[in-house]
Coordinates of C-alpha atoms in Angstrom, one line a residue:
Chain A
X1161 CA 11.8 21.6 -15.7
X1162 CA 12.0 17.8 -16.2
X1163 CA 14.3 16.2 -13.5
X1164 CA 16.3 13.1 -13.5
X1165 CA 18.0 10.5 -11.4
X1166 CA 20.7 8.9 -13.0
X1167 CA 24.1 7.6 -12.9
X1168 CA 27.3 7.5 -15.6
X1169 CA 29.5 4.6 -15.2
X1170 CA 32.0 4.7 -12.3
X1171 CA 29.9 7.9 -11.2
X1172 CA 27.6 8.5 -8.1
X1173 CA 24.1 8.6 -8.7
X1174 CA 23.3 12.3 -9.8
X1175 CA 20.1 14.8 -9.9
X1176 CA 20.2 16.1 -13.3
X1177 CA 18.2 18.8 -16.0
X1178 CA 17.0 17.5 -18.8
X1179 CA 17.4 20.0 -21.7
X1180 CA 17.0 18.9 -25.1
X1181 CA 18.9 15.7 -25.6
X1182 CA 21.6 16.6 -22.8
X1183 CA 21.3 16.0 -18.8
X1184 CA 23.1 19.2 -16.5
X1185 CA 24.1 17.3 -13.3
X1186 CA 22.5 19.9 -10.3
X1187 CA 23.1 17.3 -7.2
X1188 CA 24.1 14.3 -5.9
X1189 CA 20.9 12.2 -5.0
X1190 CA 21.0 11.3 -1.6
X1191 CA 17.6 9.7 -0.9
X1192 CA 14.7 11.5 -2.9
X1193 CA 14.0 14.2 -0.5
X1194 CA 16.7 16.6 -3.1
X1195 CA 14.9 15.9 -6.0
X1196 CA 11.5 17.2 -4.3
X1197 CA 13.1 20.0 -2.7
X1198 CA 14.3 21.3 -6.2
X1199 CA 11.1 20.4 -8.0
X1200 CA 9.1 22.2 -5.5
X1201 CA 11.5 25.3 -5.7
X1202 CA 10.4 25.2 -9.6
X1203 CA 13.8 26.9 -10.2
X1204 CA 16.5 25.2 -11.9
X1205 CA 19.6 25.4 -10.1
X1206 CA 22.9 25.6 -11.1
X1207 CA 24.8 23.3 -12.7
X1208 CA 27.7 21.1 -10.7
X1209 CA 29.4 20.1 -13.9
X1210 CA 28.8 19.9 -18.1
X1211 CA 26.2 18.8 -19.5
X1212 CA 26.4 15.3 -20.5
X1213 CA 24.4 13.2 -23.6
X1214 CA 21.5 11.7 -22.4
X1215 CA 22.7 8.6 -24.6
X1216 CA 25.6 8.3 -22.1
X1217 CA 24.0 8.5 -18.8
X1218 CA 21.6 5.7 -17.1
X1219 CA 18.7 7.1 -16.4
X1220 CA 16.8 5.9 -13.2
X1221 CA 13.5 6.3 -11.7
X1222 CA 12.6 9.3 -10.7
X1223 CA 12.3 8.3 -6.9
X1224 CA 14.0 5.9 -5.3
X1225 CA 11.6 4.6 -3.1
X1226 CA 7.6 5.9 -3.4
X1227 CA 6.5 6.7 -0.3
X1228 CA 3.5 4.8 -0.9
X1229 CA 1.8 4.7 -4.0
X1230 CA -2.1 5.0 -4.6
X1231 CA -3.4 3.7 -7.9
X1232 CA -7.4 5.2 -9.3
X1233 CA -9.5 4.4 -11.7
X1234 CA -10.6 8.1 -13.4
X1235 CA -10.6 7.2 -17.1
X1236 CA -14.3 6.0 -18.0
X1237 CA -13.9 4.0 -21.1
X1238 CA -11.3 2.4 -19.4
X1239 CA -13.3 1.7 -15.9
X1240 CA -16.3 0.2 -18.2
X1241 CA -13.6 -2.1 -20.0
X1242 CA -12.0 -2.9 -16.8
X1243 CA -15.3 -3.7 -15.4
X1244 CA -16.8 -5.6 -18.2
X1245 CA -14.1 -7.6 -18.3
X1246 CA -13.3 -8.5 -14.9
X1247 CA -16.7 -9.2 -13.1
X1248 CA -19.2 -8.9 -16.0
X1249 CA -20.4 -5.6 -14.9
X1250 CA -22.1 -3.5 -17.7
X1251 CA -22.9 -0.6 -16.0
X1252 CA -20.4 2.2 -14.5
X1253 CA -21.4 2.4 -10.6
X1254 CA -23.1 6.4 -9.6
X1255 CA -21.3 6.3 -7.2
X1256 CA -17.8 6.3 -9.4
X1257 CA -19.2 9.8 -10.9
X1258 CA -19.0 11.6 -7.6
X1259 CA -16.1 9.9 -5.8
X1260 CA -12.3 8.8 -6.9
X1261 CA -11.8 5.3 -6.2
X1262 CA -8.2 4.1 -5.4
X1263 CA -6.0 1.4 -4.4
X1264 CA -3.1 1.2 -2.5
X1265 CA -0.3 -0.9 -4.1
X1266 CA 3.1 -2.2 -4.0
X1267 CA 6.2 0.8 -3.8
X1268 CA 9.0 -1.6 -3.3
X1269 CA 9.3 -2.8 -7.1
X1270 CA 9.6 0.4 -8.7
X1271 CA 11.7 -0.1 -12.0
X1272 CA 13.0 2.8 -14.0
X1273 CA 13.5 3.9 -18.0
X1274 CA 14.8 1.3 -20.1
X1275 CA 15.1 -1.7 -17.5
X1276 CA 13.8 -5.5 -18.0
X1277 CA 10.8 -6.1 -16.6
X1278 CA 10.9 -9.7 -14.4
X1279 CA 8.5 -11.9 -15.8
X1280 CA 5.6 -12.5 -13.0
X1281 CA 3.7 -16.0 -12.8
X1282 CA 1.2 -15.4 -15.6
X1283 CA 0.1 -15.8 -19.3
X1284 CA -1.6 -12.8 -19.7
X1285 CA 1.1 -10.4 -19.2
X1286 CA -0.1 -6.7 -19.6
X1287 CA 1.1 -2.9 -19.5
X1288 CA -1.1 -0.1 -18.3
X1289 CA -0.8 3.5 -19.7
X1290 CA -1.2 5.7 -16.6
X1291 CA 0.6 9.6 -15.5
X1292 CA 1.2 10.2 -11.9
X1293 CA 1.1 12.7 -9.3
X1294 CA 4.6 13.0 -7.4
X1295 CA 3.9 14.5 -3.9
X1296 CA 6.6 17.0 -2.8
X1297 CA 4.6 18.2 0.7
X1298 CA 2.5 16.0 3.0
X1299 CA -0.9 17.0 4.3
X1300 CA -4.3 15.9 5.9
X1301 CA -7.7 17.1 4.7
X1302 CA -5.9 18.9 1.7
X1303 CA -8.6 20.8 -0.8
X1304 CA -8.9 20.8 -4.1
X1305 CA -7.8 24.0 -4.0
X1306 CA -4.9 23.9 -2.0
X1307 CA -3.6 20.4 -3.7
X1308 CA -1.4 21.9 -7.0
X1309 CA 0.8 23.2 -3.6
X1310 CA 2.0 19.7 -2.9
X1311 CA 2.4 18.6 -6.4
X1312 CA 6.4 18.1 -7.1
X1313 CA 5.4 16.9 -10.7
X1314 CA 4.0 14.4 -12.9
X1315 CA 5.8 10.7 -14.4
X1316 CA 4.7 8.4 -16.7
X1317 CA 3.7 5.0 -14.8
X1318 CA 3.5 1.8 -15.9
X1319 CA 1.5 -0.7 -13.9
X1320 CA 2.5 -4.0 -15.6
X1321 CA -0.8 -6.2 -14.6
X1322 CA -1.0 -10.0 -14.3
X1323 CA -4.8 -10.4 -15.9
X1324 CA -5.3 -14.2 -15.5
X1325 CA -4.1 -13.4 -11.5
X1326 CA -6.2 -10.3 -11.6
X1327 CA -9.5 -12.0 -12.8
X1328 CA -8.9 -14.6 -9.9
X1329 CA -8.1 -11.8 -7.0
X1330 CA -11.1 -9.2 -7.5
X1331 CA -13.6 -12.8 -7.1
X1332 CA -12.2 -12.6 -3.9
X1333 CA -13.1 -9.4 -2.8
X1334 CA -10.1 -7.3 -1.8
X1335 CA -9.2 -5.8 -4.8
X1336 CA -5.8 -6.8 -6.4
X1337 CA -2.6 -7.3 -5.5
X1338 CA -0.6 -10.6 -6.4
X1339 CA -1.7 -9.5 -10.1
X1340 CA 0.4 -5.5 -9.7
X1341 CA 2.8 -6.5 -6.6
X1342 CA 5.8 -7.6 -9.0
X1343 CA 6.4 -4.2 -10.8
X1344 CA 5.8 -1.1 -11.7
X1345 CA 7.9 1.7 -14.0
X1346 CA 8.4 5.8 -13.3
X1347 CA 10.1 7.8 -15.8
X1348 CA 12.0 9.3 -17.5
X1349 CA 11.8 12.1 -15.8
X1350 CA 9.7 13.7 -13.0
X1351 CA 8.1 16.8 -15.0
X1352 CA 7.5 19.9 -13.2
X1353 CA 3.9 20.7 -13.5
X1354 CA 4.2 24.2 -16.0
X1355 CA 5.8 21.3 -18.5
X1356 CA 2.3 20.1 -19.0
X1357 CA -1.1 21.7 -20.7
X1358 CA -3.9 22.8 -18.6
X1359 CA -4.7 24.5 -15.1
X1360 CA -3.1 23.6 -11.4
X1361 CA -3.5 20.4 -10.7
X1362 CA -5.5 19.6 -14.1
X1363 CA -3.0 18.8 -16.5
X1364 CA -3.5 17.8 -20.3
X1365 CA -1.6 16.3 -22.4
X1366 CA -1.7 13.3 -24.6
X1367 CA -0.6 9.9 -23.8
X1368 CA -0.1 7.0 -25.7
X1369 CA 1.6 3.6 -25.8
X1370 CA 3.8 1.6 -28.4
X1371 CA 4.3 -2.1 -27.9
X1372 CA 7.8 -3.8 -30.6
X1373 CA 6.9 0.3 -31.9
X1374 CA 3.9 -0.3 -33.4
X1375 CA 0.7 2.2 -31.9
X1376 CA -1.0 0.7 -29.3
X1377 CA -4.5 2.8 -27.6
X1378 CA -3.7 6.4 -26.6
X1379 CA -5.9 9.3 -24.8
X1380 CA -5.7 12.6 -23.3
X1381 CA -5.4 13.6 -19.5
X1382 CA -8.3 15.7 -19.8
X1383 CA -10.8 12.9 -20.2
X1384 CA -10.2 12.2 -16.5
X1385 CA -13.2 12.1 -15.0
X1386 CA -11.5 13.1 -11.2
X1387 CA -8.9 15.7 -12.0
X1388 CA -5.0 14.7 -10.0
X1389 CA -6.0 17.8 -7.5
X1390 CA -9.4 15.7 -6.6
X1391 CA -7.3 13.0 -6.3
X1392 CA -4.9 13.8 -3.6
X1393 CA -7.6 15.8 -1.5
X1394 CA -9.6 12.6 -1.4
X1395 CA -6.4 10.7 -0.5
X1396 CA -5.8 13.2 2.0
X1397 CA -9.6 13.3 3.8
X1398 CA -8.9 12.1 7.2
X1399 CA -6.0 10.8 6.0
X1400 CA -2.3 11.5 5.9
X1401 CA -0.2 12.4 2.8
X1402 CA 3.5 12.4 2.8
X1403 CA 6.1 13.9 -0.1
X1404 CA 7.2 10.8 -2.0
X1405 CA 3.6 9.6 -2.3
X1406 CA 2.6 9.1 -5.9
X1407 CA -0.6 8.7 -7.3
X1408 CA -1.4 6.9 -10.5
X1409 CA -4.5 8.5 -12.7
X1410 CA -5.4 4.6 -13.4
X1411 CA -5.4 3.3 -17.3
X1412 CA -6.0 5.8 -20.3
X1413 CA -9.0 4.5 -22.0
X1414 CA -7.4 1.8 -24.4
X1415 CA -3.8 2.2 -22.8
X1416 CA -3.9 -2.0 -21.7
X1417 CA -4.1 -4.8 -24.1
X1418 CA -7.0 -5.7 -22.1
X1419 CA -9.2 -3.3 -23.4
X1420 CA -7.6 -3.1 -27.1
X1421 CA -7.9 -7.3 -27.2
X1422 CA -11.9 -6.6 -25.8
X1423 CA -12.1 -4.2 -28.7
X1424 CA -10.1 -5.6 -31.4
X1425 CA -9.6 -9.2 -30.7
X1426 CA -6.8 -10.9 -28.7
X1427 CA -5.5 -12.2 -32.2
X1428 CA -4.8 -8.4 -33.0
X1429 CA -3.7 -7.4 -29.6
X1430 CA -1.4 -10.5 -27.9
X1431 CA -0.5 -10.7 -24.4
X1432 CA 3.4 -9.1 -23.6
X1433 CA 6.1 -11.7 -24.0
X1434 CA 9.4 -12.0 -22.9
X1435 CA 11.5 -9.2 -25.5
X1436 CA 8.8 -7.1 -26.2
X1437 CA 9.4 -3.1 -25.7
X1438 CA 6.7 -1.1 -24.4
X1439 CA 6.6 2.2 -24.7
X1440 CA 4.5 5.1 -22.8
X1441 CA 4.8 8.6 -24.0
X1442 CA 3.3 11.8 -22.8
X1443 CA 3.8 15.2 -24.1
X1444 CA 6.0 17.4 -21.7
X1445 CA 7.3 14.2 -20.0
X1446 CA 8.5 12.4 -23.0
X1447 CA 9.2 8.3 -23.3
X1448 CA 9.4 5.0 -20.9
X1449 CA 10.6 2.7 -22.4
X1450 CA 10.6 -1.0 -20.6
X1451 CA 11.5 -4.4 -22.2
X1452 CA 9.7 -7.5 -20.6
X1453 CA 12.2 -10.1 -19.3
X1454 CA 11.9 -13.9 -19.5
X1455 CA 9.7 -16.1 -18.0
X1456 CA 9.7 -17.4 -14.8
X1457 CA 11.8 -21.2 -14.7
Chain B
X1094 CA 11.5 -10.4 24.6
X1095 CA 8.9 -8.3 24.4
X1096 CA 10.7 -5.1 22.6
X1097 CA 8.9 -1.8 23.2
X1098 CA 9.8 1.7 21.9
X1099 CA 9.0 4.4 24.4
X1100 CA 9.8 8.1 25.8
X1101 CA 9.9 9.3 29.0
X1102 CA 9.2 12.7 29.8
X1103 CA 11.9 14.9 28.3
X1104 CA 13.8 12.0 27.6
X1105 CA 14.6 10.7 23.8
X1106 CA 12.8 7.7 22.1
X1107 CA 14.6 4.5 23.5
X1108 CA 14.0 0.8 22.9
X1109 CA 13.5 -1.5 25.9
X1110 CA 12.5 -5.2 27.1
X1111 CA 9.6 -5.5 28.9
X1112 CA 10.1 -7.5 31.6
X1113 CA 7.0 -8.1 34.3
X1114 CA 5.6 -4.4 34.9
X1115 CA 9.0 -3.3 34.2
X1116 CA 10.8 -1.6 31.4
X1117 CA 14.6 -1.9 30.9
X1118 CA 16.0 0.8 28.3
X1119 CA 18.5 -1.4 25.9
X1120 CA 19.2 0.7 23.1
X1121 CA 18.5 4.8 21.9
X1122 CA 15.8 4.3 18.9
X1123 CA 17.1 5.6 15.5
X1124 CA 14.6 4.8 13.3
X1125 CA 12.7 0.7 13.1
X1126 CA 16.4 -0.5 12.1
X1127 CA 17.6 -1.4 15.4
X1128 CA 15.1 -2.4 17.4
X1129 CA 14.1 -4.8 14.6
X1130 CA 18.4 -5.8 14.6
X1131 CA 17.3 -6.4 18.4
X1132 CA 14.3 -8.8 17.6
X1133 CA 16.7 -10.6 14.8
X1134 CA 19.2 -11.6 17.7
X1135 CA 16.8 -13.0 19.6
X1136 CA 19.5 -11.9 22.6
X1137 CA 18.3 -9.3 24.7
X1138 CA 20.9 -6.8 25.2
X1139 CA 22.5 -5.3 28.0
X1140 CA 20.3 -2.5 30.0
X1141 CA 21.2 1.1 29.6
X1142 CA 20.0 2.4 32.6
X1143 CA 17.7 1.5 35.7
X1144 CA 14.6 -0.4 34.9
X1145 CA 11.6 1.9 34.8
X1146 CA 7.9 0.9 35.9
X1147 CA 5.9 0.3 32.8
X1148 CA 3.3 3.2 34.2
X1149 CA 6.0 6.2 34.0
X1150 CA 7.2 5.7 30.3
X1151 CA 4.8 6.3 27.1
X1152 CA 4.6 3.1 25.0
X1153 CA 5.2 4.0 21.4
X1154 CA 4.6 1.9 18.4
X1155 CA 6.5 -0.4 18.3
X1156 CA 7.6 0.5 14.6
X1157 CA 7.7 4.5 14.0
X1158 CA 7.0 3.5 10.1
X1159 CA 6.3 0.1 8.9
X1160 CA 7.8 -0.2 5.4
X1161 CA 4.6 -1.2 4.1
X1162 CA 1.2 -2.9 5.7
X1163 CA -0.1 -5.6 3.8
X1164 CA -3.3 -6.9 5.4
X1165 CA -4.8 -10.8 4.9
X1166 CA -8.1 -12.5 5.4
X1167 CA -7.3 -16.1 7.0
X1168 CA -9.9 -16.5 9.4
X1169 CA -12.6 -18.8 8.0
X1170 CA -15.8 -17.4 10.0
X1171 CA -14.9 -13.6 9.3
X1172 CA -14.1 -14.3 5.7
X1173 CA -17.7 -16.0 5.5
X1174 CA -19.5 -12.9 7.3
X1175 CA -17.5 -10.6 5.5
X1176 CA -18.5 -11.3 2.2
X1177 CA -22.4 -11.7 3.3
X1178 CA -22.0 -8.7 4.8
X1179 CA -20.6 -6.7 1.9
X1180 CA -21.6 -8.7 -1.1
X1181 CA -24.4 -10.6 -0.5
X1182 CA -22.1 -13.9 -1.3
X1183 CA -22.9 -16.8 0.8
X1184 CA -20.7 -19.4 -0.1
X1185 CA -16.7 -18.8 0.0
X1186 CA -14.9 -18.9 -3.3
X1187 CA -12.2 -22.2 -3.3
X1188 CA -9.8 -20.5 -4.4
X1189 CA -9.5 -18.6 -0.6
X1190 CA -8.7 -22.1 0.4
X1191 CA -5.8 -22.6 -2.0
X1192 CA -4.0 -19.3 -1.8
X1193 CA -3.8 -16.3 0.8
X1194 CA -5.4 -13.4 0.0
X1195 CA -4.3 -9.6 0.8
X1196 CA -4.8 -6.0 0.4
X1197 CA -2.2 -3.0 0.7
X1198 CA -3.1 -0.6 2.8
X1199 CA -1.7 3.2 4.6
X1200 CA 1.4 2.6 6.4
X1201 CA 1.4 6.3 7.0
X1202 CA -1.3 6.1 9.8
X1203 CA 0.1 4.0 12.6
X1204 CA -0.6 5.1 16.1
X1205 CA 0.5 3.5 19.2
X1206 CA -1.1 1.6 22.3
X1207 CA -2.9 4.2 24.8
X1208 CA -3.7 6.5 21.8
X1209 CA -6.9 8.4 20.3
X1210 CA -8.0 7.2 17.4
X1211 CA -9.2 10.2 14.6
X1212 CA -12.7 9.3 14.3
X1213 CA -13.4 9.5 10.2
X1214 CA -16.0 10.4 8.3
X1215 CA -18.2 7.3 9.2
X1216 CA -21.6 6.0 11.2
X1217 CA -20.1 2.8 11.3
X1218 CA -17.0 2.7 13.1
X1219 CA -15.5 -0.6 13.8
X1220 CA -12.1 -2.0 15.3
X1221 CA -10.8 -5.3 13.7
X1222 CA -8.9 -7.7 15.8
X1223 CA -5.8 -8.5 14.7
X1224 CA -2.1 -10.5 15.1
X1225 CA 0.4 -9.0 12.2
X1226 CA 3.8 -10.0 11.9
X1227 CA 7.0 -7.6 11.4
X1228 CA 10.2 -8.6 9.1
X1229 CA 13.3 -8.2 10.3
X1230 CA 15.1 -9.1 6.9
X1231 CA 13.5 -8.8 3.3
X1232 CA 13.1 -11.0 0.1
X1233 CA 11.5 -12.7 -2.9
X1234 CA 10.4 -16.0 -3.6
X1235 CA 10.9 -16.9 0.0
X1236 CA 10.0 -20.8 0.5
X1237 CA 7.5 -21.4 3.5
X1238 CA 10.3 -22.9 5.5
X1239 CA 12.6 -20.0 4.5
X1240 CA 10.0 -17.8 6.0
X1241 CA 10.3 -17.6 9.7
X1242 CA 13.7 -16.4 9.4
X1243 CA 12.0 -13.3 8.5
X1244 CA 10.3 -12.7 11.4
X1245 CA 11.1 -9.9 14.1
X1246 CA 7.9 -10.9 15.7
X1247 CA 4.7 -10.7 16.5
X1248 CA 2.1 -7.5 17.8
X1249 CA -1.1 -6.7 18.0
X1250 CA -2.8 -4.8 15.0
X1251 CA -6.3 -3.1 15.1
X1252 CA -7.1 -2.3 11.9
X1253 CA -10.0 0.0 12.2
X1254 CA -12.5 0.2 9.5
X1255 CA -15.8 2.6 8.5
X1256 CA -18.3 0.2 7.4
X1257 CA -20.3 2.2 5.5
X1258 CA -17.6 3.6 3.7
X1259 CA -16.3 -0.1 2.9
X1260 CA -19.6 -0.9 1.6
X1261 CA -20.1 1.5 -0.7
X1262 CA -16.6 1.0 -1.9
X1263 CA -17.0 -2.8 -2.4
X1264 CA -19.1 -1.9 -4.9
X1265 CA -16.6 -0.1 -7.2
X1266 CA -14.2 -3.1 -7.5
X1267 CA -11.1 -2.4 -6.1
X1268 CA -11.1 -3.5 -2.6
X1269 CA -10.8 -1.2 0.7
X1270 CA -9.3 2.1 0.6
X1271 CA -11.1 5.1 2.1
X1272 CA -12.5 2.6 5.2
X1273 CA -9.3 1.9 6.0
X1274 CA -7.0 4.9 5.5
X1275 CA -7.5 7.0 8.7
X1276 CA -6.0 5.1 11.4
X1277 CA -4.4 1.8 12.6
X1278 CA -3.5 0.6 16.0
X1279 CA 0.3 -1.2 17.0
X1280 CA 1.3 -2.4 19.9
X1281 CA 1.7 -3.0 22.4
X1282 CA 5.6 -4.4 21.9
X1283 CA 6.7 -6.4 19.3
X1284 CA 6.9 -10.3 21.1
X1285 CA 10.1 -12.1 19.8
X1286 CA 8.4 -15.9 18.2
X1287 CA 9.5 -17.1 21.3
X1288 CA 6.7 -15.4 23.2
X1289 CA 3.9 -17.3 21.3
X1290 CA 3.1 -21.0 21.5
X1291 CA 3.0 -23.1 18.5
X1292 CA 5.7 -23.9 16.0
X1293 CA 8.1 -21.3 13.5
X1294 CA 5.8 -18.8 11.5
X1295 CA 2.9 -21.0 12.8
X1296 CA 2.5 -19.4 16.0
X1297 CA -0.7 -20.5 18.4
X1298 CA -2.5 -18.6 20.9
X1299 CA -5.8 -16.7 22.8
X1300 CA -7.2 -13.0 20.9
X1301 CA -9.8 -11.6 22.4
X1302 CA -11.7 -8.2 22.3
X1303 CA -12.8 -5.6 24.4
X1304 CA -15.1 -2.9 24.3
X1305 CA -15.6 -0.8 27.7
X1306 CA -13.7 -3.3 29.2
X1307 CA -17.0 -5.8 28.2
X1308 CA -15.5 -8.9 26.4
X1309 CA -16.4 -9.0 23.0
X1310 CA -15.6 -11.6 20.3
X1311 CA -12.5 -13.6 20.1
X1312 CA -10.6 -16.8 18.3
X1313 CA -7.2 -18.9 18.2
X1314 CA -4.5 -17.9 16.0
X1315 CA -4.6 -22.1 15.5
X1316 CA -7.6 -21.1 13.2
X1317 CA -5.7 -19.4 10.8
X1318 CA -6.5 -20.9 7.0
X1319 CA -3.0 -19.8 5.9
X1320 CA 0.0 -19.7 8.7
X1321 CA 2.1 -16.3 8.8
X1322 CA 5.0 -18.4 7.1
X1323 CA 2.6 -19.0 4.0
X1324 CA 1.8 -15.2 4.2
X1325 CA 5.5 -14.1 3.5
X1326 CA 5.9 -17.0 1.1
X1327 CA 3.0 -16.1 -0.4
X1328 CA 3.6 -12.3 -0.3
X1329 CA 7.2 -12.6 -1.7
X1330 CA 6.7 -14.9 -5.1
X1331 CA 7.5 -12.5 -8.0
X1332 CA 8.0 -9.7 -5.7
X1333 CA 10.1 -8.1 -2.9
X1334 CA 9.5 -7.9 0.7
X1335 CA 11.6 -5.6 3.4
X1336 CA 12.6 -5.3 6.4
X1337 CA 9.8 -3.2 8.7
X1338 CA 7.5 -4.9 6.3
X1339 CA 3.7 -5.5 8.3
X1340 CA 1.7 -8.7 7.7
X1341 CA -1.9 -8.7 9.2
X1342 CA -3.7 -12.5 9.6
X1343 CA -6.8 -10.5 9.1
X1344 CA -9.4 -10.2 11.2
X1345 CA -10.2 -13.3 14.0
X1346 CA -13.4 -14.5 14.3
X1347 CA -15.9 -12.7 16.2
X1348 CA -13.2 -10.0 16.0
X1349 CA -15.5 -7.5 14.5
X1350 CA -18.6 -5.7 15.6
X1351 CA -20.0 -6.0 12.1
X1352 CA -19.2 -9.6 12.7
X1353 CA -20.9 -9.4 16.4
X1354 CA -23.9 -7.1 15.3
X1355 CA -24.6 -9.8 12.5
X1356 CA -24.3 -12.4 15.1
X1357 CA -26.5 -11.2 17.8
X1358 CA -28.3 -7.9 16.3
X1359 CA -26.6 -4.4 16.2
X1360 CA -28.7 -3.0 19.2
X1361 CA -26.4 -5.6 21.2
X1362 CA -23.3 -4.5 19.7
X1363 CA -23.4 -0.5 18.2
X1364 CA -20.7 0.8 16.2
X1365 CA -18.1 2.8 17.8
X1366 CA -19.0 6.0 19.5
X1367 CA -16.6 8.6 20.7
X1368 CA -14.8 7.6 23.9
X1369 CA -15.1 4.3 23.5
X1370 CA -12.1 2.5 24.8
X1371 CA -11.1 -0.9 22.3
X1372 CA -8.9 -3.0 23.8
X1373 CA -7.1 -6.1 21.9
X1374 CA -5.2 -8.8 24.1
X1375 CA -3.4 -11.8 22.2
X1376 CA -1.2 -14.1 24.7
X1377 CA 2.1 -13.5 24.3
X1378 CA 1.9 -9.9 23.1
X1379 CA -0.1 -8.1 25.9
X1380 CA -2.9 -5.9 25.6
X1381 CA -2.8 -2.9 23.1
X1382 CA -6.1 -0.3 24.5
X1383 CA -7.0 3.1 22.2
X1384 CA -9.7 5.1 22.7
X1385 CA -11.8 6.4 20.0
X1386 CA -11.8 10.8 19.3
X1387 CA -14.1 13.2 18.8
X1388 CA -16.4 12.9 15.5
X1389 CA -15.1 15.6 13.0
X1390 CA -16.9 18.8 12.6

């Protein structure tokens, strides 16, 4: 089942089904505790009215407002890139092999599908290729085991990345945030997890990116090193979880321009500018599509 | 006005004034939304019933759920020991000087004055001395002078942290997480600017520590690198802010035992055991005391 949020002009904003190329309206969306509810029923209710294009409806993030939302680092090309790049590390830490490693970042600039992106303060505009985890049940001291039961469903996540603000922050030792604080994008749907590949709470799938439609880096969710079950019982050790949390898997390996221009050559892969379409895709989730808006007067 | 959120037994959770040793209930609490309306008045409201002595009610939080906790570092000595402690570093990079540096971190772990802390999975555990502030309104590209029409005002915030957990994580590039997650302290009340000395988002004033009710390290909010006002500005370019919204200075000076224990040798000042009773006291705010819990199983 892949639901949506979304609205048709002069309508309220609707939960719908996504079936083929048409969205059945199953509930108005008050708040984003509905969505989870039906997602973590796994049934598809009834519809509350026909089935609509999906070329005539807006579609909208998936939640309204993220609880939080926890970003990792689990892809290891990706992680050696990321590290290479941003301190001059060459190797991968141990420690990284045993443990998740995450962030917390910012969940009030959540954008949906086919929205402008505002232009931060930066020159070296960037997209990241992630999936996340969509919490439909809180917990503490969740385990790996037990974590597929909180799982509402998996998005495609964009975590649009300032990397000239970025190289600047992690010198400073707290990890960043000025550099991802000014957006992210969910969508296009929240996809309940027996839409994707694999076990519980180890999907597969691939993913990959477009930028203007031309193929940018792509990978598969089972080169995670920390499946999205590991993740949310680490989040959860002597911690609190809440439904609404999301958790991003981090960057695909060559799902950033970083990487591909480390790899290619900047000439090849140019920083996003103002226009350009970016495009995520994972199978069982299906497109994001974003367009990044003009710079900054 | 010193707002508090409290209960008494079998009573509901009400907002009141402190006022001497006294409590006067203003206003049922539904939600941060009106007591943070409250603080925005600046006009303390009309009682609701007979003043009760501060020892009968339970103090709550002062928020029940900040929007989001954004924490700083603006405190020249800490920032110095910090990053010797953690990184080896020994000078301070320039750019701290320029521009304010933060972290997100769990804003689903708040607990209130008089409250046991869940001891984590850590040998090190530390309290951090802290002011935050707490928005009353949201926004973006706030201007410094814009900025202290944001503020609700002013509490104390113990950010506690597991040392060893920080250090290993330090390492791995993307700032605190883990030693961070399990708890923080609010409270006492939320002071109205009016409580503090100094001038708009630029407030001035004694924090001090207390372990065991020995006095332990403490520092003038005068010492701040960056002012609160520069905070929100800071926090807001390119981004969104709302109201409920938590800004911690960072940690004071001396505000720290891996500060202290640096200072003057860790058998002088040992990490946190269970029991131990922290208390934080800033002028104008009060004191906000939590005791630490039993060590996990």
């Amino acid at each position: 089942m892949r639901l949506v949020r979304f609205t048709t002009s002069g309508g309220p904003t609707s939960i719908g089904v996504l079936e083929g190329e048409k969205v059945v309206p199953v509930a108005l969306a008050d708040g984003d505790a509905r969505l989870l509810e039906i997602a973590m029923s796994r049934q598809r209710p009834d519809g509350i009215g026909p089935a609509i294009p999906v070329d005539d409806v807006t579609l909208l993030s998936p939640l309204a407002q993220p609880a939080s939302i926890r970003d990792f680092i689990t892809f290891e090309d990706h992680y050696a890139n990321f590290l290479r790049g941003q301190t001059g590390a060459v190797d991968i830490p141990a420690e990284w092999y045993r443990t998740p490693v995450f962030y917390f970042t910012n969940p009030a600039v959540v954008h949906g599908p086919d929205t402008e992106i505002p232009h931060p303060v930066t020159d070296c505009l960037d997209y990241e290729l992630e999936v996340a985890v969509v919490l439909g049940r809180g917990g503490s001291d969740v385990t790996v085991e037990e974590a597929p039961d909180l799982i509402a469903g998996y998005t495609l996540f964009n975590d649009f990345s300032a990397r000239d603000v970025q190289k600047v922050e992690m010198a400073l030792g707290l990890g960043p945030s000025k550099c991802k604080d000014f957006a992210h994008a969910l969508g296009p749907c929240l996809a309940t997890p027996d839409e994707l590949g694999g076990a519980p709470g180890t999907p597969r799938g691939q993913v990959r990116a477009r930028v203007n439609g031309r193929e940018y880096g792509g990978d598969d969710l089972g080169h995670m090193q920390h499946s999205f079950a590991r993740l949310i019982s680490h989040a959860s050790t002597a911690s609190r979880l809440r439904p609404g949390d999301v958790l991003g898997s981090g960057t695909a390996a060559t799902g950033c321009i970083m990487e591909l221009a480390g790899l290619h050559g900047g000439a090849a892969y140019p920083w996003l500018e103002p226009g350009d379409v970016v495009e995520l895709e994972a199978e069982g989730i299906g497109v994001l599509r974003n367009t990044i808006g003009p710079r900054r007067g």
